Short mmCIF file of C-alpha atoms and ligand atoms in Angstrom, two decimals:
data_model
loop_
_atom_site.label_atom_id
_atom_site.label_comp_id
_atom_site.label_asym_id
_atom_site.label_seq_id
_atom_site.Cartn_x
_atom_site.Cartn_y
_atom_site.Cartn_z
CA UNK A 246 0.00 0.00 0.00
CA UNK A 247 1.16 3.82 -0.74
CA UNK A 248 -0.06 6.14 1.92
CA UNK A 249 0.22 9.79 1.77
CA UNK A 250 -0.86 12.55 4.51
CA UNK A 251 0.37 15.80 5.57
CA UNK A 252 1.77 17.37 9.51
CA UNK A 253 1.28 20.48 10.20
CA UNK A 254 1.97 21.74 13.34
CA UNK A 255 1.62 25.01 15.37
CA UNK A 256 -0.44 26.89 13.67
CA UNK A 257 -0.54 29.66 16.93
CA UNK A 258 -3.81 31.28 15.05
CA UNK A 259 -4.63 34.68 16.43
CA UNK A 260 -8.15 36.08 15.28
CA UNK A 261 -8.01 39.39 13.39
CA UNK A 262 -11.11 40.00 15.65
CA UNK A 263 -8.79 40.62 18.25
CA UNK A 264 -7.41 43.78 16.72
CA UNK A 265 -9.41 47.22 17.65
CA UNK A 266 -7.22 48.90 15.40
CA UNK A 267 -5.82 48.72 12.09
CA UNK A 268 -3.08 45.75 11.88
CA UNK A 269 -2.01 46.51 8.84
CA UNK A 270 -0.18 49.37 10.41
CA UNK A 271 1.43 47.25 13.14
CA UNK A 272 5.16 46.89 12.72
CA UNK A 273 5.97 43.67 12.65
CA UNK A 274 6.47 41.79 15.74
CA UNK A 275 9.45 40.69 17.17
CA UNK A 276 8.85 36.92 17.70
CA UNK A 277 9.82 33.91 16.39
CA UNK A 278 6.00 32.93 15.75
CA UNK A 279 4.44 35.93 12.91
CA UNK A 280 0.90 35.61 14.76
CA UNK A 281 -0.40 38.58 12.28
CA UNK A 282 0.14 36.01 9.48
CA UNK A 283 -1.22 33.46 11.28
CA UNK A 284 -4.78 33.52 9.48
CA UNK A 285 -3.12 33.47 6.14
CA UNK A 286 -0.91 30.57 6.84
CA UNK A 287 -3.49 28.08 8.06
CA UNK A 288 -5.76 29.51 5.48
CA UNK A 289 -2.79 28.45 2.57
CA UNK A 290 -1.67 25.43 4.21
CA UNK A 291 -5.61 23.71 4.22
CA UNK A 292 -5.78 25.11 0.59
CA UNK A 293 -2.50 22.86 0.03
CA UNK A 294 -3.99 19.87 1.39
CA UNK A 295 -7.40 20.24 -0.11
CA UNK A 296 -5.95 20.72 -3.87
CA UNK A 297 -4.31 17.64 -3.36
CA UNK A 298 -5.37 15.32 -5.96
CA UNK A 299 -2.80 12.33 -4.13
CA UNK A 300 -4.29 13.38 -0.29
CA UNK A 301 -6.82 15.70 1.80
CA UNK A 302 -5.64 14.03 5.33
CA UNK A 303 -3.17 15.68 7.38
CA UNK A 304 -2.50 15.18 10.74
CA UNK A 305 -2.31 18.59 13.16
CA UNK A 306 -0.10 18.39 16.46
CA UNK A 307 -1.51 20.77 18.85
CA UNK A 308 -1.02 24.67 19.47
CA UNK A 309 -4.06 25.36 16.88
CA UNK A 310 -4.09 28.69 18.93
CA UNK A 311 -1.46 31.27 20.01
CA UNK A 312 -3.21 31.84 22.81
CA UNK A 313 -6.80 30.16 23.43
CA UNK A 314 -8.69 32.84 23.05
CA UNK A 315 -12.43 32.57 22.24
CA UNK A 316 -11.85 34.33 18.96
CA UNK A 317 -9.58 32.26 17.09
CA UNK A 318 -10.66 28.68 18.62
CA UNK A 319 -13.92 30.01 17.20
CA UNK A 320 -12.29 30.50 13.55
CA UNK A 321 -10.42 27.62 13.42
CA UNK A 322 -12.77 25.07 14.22
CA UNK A 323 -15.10 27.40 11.22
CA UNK A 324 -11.47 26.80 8.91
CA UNK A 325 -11.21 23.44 9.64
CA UNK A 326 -15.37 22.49 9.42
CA UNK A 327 -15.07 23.76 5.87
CA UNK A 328 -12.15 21.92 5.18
CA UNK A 329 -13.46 18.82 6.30
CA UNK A 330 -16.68 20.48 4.14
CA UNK A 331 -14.56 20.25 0.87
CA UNK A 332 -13.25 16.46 1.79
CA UNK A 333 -10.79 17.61 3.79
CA UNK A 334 -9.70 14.95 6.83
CA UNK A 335 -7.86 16.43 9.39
CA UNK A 336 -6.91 14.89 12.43
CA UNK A 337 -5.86 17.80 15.24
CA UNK A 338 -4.97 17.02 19.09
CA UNK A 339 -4.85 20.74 21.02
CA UNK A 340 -2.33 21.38 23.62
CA UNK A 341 -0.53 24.24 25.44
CA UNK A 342 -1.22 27.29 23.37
CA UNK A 343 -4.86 26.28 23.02
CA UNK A 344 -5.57 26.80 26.93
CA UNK A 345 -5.47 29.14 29.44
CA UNK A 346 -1.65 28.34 30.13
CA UNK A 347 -0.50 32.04 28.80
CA UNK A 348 -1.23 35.87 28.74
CA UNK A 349 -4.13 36.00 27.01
CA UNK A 350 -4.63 39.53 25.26
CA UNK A 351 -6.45 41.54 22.56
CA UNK A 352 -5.11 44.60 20.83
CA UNK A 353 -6.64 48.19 21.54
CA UNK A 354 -6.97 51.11 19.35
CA UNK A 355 -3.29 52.10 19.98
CA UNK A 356 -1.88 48.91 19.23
CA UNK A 357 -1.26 48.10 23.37
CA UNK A 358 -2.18 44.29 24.80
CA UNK A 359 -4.96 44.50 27.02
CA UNK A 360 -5.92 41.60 29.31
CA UNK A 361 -8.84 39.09 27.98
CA UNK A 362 -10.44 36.66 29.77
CA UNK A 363 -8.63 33.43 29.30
CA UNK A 364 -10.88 29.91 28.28
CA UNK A 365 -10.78 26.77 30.07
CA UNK A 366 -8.98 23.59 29.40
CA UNK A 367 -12.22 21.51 29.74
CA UNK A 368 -14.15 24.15 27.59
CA UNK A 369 -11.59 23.75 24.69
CA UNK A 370 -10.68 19.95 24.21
CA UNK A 371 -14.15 18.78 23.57
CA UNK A 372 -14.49 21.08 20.49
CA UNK A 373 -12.27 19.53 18.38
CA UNK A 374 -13.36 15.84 19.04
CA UNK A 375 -14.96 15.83 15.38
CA UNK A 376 -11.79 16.78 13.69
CA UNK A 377 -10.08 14.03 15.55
CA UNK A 378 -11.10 12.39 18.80
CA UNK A 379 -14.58 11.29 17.38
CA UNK A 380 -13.59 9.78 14.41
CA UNK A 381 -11.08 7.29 16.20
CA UNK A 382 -12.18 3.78 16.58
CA UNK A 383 -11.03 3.45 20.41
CA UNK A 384 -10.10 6.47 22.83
CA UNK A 385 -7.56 6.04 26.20
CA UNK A 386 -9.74 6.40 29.09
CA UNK A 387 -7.75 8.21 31.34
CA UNK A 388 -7.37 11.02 29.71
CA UNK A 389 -9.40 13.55 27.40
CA UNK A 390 -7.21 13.68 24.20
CA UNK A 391 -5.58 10.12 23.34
CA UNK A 392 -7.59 8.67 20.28
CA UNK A 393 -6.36 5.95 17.74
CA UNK A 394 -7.87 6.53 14.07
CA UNK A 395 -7.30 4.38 10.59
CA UNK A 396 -6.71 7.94 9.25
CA UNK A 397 -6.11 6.05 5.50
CA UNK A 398 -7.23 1.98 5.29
CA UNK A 399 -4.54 -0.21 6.56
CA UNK A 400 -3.23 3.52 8.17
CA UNK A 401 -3.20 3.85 11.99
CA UNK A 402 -2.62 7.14 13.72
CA UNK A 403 -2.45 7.10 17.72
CA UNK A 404 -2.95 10.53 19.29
CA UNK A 405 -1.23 10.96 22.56
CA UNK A 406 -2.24 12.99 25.24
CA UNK A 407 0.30 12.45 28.55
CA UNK A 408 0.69 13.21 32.59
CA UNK A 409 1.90 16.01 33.71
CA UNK A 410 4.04 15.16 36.60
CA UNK A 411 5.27 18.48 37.87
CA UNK A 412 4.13 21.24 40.31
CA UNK A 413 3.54 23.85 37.72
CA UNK A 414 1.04 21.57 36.32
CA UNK A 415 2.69 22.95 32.87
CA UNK A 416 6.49 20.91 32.35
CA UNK A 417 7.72 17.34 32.70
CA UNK A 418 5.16 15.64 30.55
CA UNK A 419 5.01 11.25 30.67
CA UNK A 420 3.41 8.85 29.70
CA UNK A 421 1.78 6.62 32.08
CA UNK A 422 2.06 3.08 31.90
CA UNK A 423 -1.61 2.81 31.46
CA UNK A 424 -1.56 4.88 28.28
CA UNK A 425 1.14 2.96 27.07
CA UNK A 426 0.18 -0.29 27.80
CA UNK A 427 -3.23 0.62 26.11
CA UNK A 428 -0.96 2.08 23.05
CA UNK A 429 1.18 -1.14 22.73
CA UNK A 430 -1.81 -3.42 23.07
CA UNK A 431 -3.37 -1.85 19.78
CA UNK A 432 -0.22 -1.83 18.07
CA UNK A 433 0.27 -5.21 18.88
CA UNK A 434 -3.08 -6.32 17.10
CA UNK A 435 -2.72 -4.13 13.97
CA UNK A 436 0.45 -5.39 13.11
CA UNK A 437 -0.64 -8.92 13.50
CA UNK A 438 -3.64 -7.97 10.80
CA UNK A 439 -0.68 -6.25 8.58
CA UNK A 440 -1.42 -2.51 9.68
CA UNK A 441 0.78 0.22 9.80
CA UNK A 442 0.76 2.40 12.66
CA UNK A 443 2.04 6.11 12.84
CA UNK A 444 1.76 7.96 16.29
CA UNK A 445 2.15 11.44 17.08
CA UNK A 446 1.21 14.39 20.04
CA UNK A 447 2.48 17.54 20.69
CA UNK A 448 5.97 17.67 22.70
CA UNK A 449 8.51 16.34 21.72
CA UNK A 450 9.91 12.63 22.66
CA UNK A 451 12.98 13.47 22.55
CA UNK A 452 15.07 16.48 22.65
CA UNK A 453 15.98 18.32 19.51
CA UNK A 454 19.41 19.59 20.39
CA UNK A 455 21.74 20.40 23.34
CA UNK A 456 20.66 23.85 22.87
CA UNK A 457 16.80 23.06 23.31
CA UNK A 458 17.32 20.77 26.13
CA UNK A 459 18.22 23.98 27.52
CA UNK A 460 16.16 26.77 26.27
CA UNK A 461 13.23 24.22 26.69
CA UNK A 462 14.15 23.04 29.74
CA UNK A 463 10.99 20.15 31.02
CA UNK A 464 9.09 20.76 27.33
CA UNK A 465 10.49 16.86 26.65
CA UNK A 466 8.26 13.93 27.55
CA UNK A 467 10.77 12.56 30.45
CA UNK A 468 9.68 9.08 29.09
CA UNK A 469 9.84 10.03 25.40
CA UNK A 470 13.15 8.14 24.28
CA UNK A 471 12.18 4.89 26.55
CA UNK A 472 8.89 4.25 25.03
CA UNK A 473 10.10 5.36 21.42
CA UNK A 474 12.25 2.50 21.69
CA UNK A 475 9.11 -0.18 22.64
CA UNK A 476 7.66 1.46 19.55
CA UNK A 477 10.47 0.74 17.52
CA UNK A 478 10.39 -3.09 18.35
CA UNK A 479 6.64 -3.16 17.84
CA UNK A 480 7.35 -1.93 14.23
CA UNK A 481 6.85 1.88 14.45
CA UNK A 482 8.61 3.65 12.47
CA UNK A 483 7.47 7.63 12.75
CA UNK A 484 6.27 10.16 16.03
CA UNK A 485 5.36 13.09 14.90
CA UNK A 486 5.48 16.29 17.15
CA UNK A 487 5.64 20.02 17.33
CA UNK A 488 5.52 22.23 20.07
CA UNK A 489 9.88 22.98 19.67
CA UNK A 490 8.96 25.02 16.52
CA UNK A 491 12.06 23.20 15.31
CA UNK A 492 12.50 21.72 11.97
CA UNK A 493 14.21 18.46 13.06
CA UNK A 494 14.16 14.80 11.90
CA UNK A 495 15.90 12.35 14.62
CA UNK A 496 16.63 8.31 14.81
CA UNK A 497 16.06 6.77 17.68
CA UNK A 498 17.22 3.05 17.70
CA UNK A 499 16.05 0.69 20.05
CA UNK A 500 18.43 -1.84 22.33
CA UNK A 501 17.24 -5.00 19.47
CA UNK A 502 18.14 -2.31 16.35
CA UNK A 503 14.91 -0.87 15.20
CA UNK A 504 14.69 2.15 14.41
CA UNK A 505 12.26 5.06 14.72
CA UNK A 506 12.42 8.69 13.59
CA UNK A 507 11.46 11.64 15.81
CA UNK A 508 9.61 13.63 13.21
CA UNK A 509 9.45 17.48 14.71
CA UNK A 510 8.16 20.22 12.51
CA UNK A 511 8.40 24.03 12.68
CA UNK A 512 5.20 25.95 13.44
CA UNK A 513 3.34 26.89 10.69
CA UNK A 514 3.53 30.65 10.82
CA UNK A 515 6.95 30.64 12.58
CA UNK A 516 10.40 31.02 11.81
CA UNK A 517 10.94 28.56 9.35
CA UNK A 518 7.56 28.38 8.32
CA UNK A 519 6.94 24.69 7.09
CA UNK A 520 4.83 21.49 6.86
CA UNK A 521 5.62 18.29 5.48
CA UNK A 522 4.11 15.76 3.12
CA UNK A 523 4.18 12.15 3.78
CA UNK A 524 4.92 9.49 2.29
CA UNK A 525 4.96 5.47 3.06
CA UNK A 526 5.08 2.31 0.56
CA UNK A 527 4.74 -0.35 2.75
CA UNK A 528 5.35 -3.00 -0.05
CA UNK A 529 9.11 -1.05 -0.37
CA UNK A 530 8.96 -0.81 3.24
CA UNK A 531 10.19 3.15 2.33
CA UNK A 532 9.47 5.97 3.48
CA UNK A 533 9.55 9.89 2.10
CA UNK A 534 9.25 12.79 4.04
CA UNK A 535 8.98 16.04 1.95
CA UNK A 536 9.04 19.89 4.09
CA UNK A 537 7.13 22.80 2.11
CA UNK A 538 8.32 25.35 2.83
CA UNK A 539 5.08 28.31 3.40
CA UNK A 540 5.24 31.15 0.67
CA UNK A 541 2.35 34.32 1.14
CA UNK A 542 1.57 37.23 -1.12
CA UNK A 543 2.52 40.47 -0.46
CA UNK A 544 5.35 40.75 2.44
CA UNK A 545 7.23 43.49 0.75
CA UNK A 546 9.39 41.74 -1.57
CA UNK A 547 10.72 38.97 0.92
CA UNK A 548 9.70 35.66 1.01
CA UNK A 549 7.96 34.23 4.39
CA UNK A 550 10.92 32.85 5.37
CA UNK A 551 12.91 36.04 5.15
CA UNK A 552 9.51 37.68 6.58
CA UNK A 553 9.62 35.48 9.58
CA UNK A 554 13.61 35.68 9.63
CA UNK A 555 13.68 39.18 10.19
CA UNK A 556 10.72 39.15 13.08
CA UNK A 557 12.30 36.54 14.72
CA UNK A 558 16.57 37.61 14.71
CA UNK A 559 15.49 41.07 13.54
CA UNK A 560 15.54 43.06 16.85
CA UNK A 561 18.72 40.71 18.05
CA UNK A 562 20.87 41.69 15.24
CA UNK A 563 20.76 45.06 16.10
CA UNK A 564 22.16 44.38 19.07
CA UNK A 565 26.14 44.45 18.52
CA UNK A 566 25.51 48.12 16.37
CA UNK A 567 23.74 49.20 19.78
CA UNK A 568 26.02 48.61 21.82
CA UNK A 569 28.65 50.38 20.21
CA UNK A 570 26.80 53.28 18.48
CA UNK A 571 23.16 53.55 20.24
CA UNK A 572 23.03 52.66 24.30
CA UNK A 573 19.51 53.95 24.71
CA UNK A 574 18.30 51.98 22.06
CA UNK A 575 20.59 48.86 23.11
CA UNK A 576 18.48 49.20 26.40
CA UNK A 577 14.89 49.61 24.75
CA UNK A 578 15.86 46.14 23.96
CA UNK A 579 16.80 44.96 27.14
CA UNK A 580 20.22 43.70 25.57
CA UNK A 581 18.45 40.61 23.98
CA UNK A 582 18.09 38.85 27.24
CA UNK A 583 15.79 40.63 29.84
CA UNK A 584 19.48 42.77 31.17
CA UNK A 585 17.76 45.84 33.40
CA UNK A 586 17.28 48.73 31.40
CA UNK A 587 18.94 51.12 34.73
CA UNK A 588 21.79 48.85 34.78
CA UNK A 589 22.72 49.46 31.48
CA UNK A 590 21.98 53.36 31.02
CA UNK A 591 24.57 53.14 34.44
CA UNK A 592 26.72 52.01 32.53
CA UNK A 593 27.35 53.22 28.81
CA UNK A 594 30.99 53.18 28.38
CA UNK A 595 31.40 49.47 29.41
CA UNK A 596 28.90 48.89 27.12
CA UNK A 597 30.15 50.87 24.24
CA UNK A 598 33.72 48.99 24.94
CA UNK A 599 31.84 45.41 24.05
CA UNK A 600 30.34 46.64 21.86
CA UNK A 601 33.05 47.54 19.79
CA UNK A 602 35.29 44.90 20.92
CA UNK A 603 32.38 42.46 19.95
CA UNK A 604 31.47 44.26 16.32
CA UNK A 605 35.52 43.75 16.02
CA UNK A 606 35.79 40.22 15.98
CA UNK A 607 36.36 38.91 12.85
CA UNK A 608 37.52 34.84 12.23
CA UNK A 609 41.12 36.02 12.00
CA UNK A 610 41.00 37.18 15.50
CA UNK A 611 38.96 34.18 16.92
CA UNK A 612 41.28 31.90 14.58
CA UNK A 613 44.54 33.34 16.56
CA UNK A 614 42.57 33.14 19.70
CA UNK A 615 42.43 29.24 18.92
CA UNK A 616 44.98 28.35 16.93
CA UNK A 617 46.35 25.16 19.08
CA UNK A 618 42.63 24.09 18.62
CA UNK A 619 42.06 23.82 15.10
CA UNK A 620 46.14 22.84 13.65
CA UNK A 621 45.05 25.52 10.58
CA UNK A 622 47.34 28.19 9.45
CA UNK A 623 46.75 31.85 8.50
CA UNK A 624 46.85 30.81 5.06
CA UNK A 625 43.87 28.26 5.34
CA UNK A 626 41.84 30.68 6.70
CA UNK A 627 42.67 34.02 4.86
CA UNK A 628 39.35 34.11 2.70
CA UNK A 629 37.55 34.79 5.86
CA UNK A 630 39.69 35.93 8.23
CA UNK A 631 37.94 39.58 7.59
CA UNK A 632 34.68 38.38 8.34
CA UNK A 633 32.63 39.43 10.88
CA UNK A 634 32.37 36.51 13.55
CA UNK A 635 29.07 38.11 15.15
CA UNK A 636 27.20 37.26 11.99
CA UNK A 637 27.96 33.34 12.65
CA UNK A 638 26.39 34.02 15.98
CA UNK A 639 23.46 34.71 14.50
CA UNK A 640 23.30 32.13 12.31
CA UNK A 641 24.10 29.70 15.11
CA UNK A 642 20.61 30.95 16.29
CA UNK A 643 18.75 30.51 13.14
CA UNK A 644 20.01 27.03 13.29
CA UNK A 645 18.73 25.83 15.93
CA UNK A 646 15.43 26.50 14.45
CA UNK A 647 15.58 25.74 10.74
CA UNK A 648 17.46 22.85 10.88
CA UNK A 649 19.90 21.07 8.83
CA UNK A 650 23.28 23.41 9.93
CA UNK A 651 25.66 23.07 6.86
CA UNK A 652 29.15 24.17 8.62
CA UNK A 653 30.44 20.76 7.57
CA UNK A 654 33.42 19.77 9.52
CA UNK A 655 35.86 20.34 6.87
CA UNK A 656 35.16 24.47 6.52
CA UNK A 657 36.85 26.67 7.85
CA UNK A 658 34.26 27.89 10.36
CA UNK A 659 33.57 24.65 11.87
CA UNK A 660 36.77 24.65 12.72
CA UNK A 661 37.56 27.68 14.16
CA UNK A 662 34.53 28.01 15.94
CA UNK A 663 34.76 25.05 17.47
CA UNK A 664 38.43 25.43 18.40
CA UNK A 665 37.32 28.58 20.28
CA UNK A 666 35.25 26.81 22.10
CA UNK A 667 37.48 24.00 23.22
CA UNK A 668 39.73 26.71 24.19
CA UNK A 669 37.41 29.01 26.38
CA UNK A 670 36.44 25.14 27.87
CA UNK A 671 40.57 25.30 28.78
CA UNK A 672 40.55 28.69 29.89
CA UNK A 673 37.49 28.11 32.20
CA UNK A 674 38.28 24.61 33.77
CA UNK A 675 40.80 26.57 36.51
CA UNK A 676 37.94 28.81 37.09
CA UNK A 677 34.95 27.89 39.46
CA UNK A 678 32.77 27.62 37.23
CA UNK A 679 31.21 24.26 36.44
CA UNK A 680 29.89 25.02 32.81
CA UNK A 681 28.61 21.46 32.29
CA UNK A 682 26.00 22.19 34.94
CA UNK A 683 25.30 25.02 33.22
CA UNK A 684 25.05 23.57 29.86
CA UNK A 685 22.89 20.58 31.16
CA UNK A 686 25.52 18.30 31.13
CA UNK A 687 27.09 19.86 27.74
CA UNK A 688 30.13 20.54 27.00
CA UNK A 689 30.27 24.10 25.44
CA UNK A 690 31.77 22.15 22.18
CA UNK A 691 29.14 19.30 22.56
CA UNK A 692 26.21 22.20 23.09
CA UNK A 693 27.52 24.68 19.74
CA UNK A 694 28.33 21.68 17.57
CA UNK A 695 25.19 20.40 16.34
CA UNK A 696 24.38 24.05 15.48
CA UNK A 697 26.92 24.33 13.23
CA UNK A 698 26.48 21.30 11.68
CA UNK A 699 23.45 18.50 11.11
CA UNK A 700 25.20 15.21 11.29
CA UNK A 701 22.25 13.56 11.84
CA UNK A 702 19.24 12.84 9.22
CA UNK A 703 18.09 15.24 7.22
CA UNK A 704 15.77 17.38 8.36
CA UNK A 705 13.71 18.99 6.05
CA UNK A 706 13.53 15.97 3.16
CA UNK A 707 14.67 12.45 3.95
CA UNK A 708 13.91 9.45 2.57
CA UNK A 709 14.46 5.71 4.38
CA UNK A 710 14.32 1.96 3.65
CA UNK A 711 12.93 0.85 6.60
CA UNK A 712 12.62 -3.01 8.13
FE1 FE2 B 7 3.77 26.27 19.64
FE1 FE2 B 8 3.30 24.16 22.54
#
């Protein structure tokens, strides 16, 4: 059998009904999620699926909402009843951003956030049972969201809701044994009719990067890996998830060698802006994952990924110029990273001084810095070595997002990055400072290199012979 379906993921809709003034003449915002081209994202992306002439099923992983506000659950659930309207089949658990776990706000005549009254959990799941829940054959019983559905014949798709084990009520999610037990049990019985089953929920089973297990500290199932593995040996082969906003494709491989792939995608309207198409020939035993990436009309002359780009790393880039040429505006910003405004107005000329010695850097000076670390000469790396070294920085950031770093381990920015870091590891072992507790158990290399470089499978388009 061929089976095709989309994921799409994230779609953090925010109702223009929200807006009391004009938000056309908003500047963009500085996030990494473009909620004012939320609408037109979701709207494009169900167009995609319903013009589809090989596939109108997708499956949708949660955070249909930015925010859960009555407005835009009210609009989606009307977006995705029409869908379903023109054939559509759509398959949607909800999760964090769809409840009251988060400011909830609409916009006043001056552009401002004012506080709106936030929905309840209970109020929300329930309403998107007939785009999922209801048309399963068998839901979990102990809890409100797990379903399993033939989403395509011969095609199984489990759901999974999960615990939440820790005091905020909001990190650490598991699964229980029940729900797993109740999991393997199906799985166990399709397989044995010659099924093929596909599972997916919102967070992600395992951790996307160093980076994220640090940024998104307890937003990892704390069971993921473990029961990814039983999966594999039941004959699973793809978890899909969201909630990272990273475009990421990981293996997992079980202690008997199977194999399962992690399959994360980036929200919707978010920086990158993607979904993926599905594909799996069970006969081959293959299958193809393909990423689209989102294009919209009229954004100025940039695509939406440049669009998105330059909301999400817009405001951040500015920050080296800032700090050298503009401290007021440097502290508008809060230096990136929350720093009190007072603290740095108190202190401009310390700030002017890293700023300049940061704008400065280029990857001849960091090369020097490093040069036990990476055995290259002045001559390997003279193309660049009047490059700014910020600018990688950035990039760095982008990466952890969009996937697929390309700094292979050959270039000459691999290596001198890296060597910096193995030296600053040197410099800072006599120090008290234990940066492996800092990192999460990182090393600083071990933490910057998979941003520089995806050694892992591809994560936008991959294609796999699986047993
Ligand atoms: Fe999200
Ligand atoms: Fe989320």
């Amino acid at each position: 059998m061929i089976y095709k379906f989309y994921h799409i993921t994230d779609v953090h809709y925010y109702s223009k009904k929200n807006f009391a003034c004009d938000y056309t003449k908003l500047p963009q915002p500085s996030t990494q999620i473009c909620i004012l081209k939320s609408e037109e994202a979701f709207k494009k992306a169900l167009s995609i699926i319903e013009n589809d002439p090989d596939t109108n099923t997708a499956i949708i992983t949660g955070d249909l909402t930015n925010h859960g506000d009555a407005n835009s659950h009210n609009e989606v659930r009307e977006l995705l009843g029409e869908f379903t309207a023109k054939g559509g089949d759509p398959y949607v658990v909800t999760d964090t951003h769809d409840y009251p776990y988060f400011d909830v706000y609409t916009i006043d005549e001056n552009g401002k956030k004012v506080p709106d009254t936030p929905m309840n959990r209970e109020d929300v799941v329930p309403t998107y049972y007939p785009f999922g829940r209801d048309k399963g054959f068998d839901k979990f019983d102990g809890d409100d969201t797990t379903y399993i559905a033939e989403i395509l014949p011969g095609l199984y798709y489990i759901a999974f809701g999960y615990d939440l084990t820790s005091a905020d009520g909001y990190n650490d999610p598991k699964f229980s044994d029940e729900l797993m037990d109740w999991a393997k049990k199906h799985i166990a019985e399709i397989r044995q009719k010659g099924g093929t089953v596909i599972c997916g929920t919102h967070w992600p089973i395992v951790s996307p990067s160093p980076a994220y297990s640090i940024v998104g500290k307890g937003n990892t199932f704390l069971n993921g890996e473990a029961f990814a593995k039983d999966l594999a040996d039941l004959g699973v082969r793809l978890f899909f998830s969201g909630h990272t906003h990273i475009q990421c494709i990981k293996k997992i491989t079980s202690d008997n060698g199977n194999e399962i792939y992690s399959v994360q995608t980036s929200s919707l309207p978010g920086f990158p802006p993607k979904m993926r198409k599905i594909t799996i020939d069970t006969d081959k035993k293959i299958f193809d994952i393909k990423t689209i990436d989102m294009e919209l009309d009229e954004l100025g002359g940039l695509s939406f990924a440049e669009y998105t780009r330059k909301g999400f790393l817009g405001i951040i880039e500015t920050i080296p110029y800032n700090m050298e040429h503009d401290v007021k505006a440097f502290a508008e910003t809060e230096g990136g990273v929350s720093l009190p405004k007072e603290l740095i107005l108190k202190h401009p000329k310390i700030v002017m001084f890293l700023g300049r010695k940061l704008n400065g850097l280029t990857y001849g000076k960091v090369a020097k810095f490093s040069r036990k670390y990476h055995n290259m000469t002045e001559k390997d790396y003279t193309d660049v070595k009047d490059k700014k070294f910020v600018a990688l920085l950035f990039d760095l950031v982008a990466n952890l997002y969009r996937g697929n770093a390309s700094y292979s381990p050959d270039s000459v920015e691999y290596k001198i990055t890296l060597g910096a870091m193995k030296k600053i590891e040197k410099l800072t072992s006599i120090l008290p400072i234990d940066i492996k507790k800092i990192l999460c158990g990182y090393s600083l290399s071990e933490f910057v290199e998979p941003l520089l470089c995806n050694e892992g499978p591809d994560d936008d388009n991959l294609s796999v012979n699986y047993n």
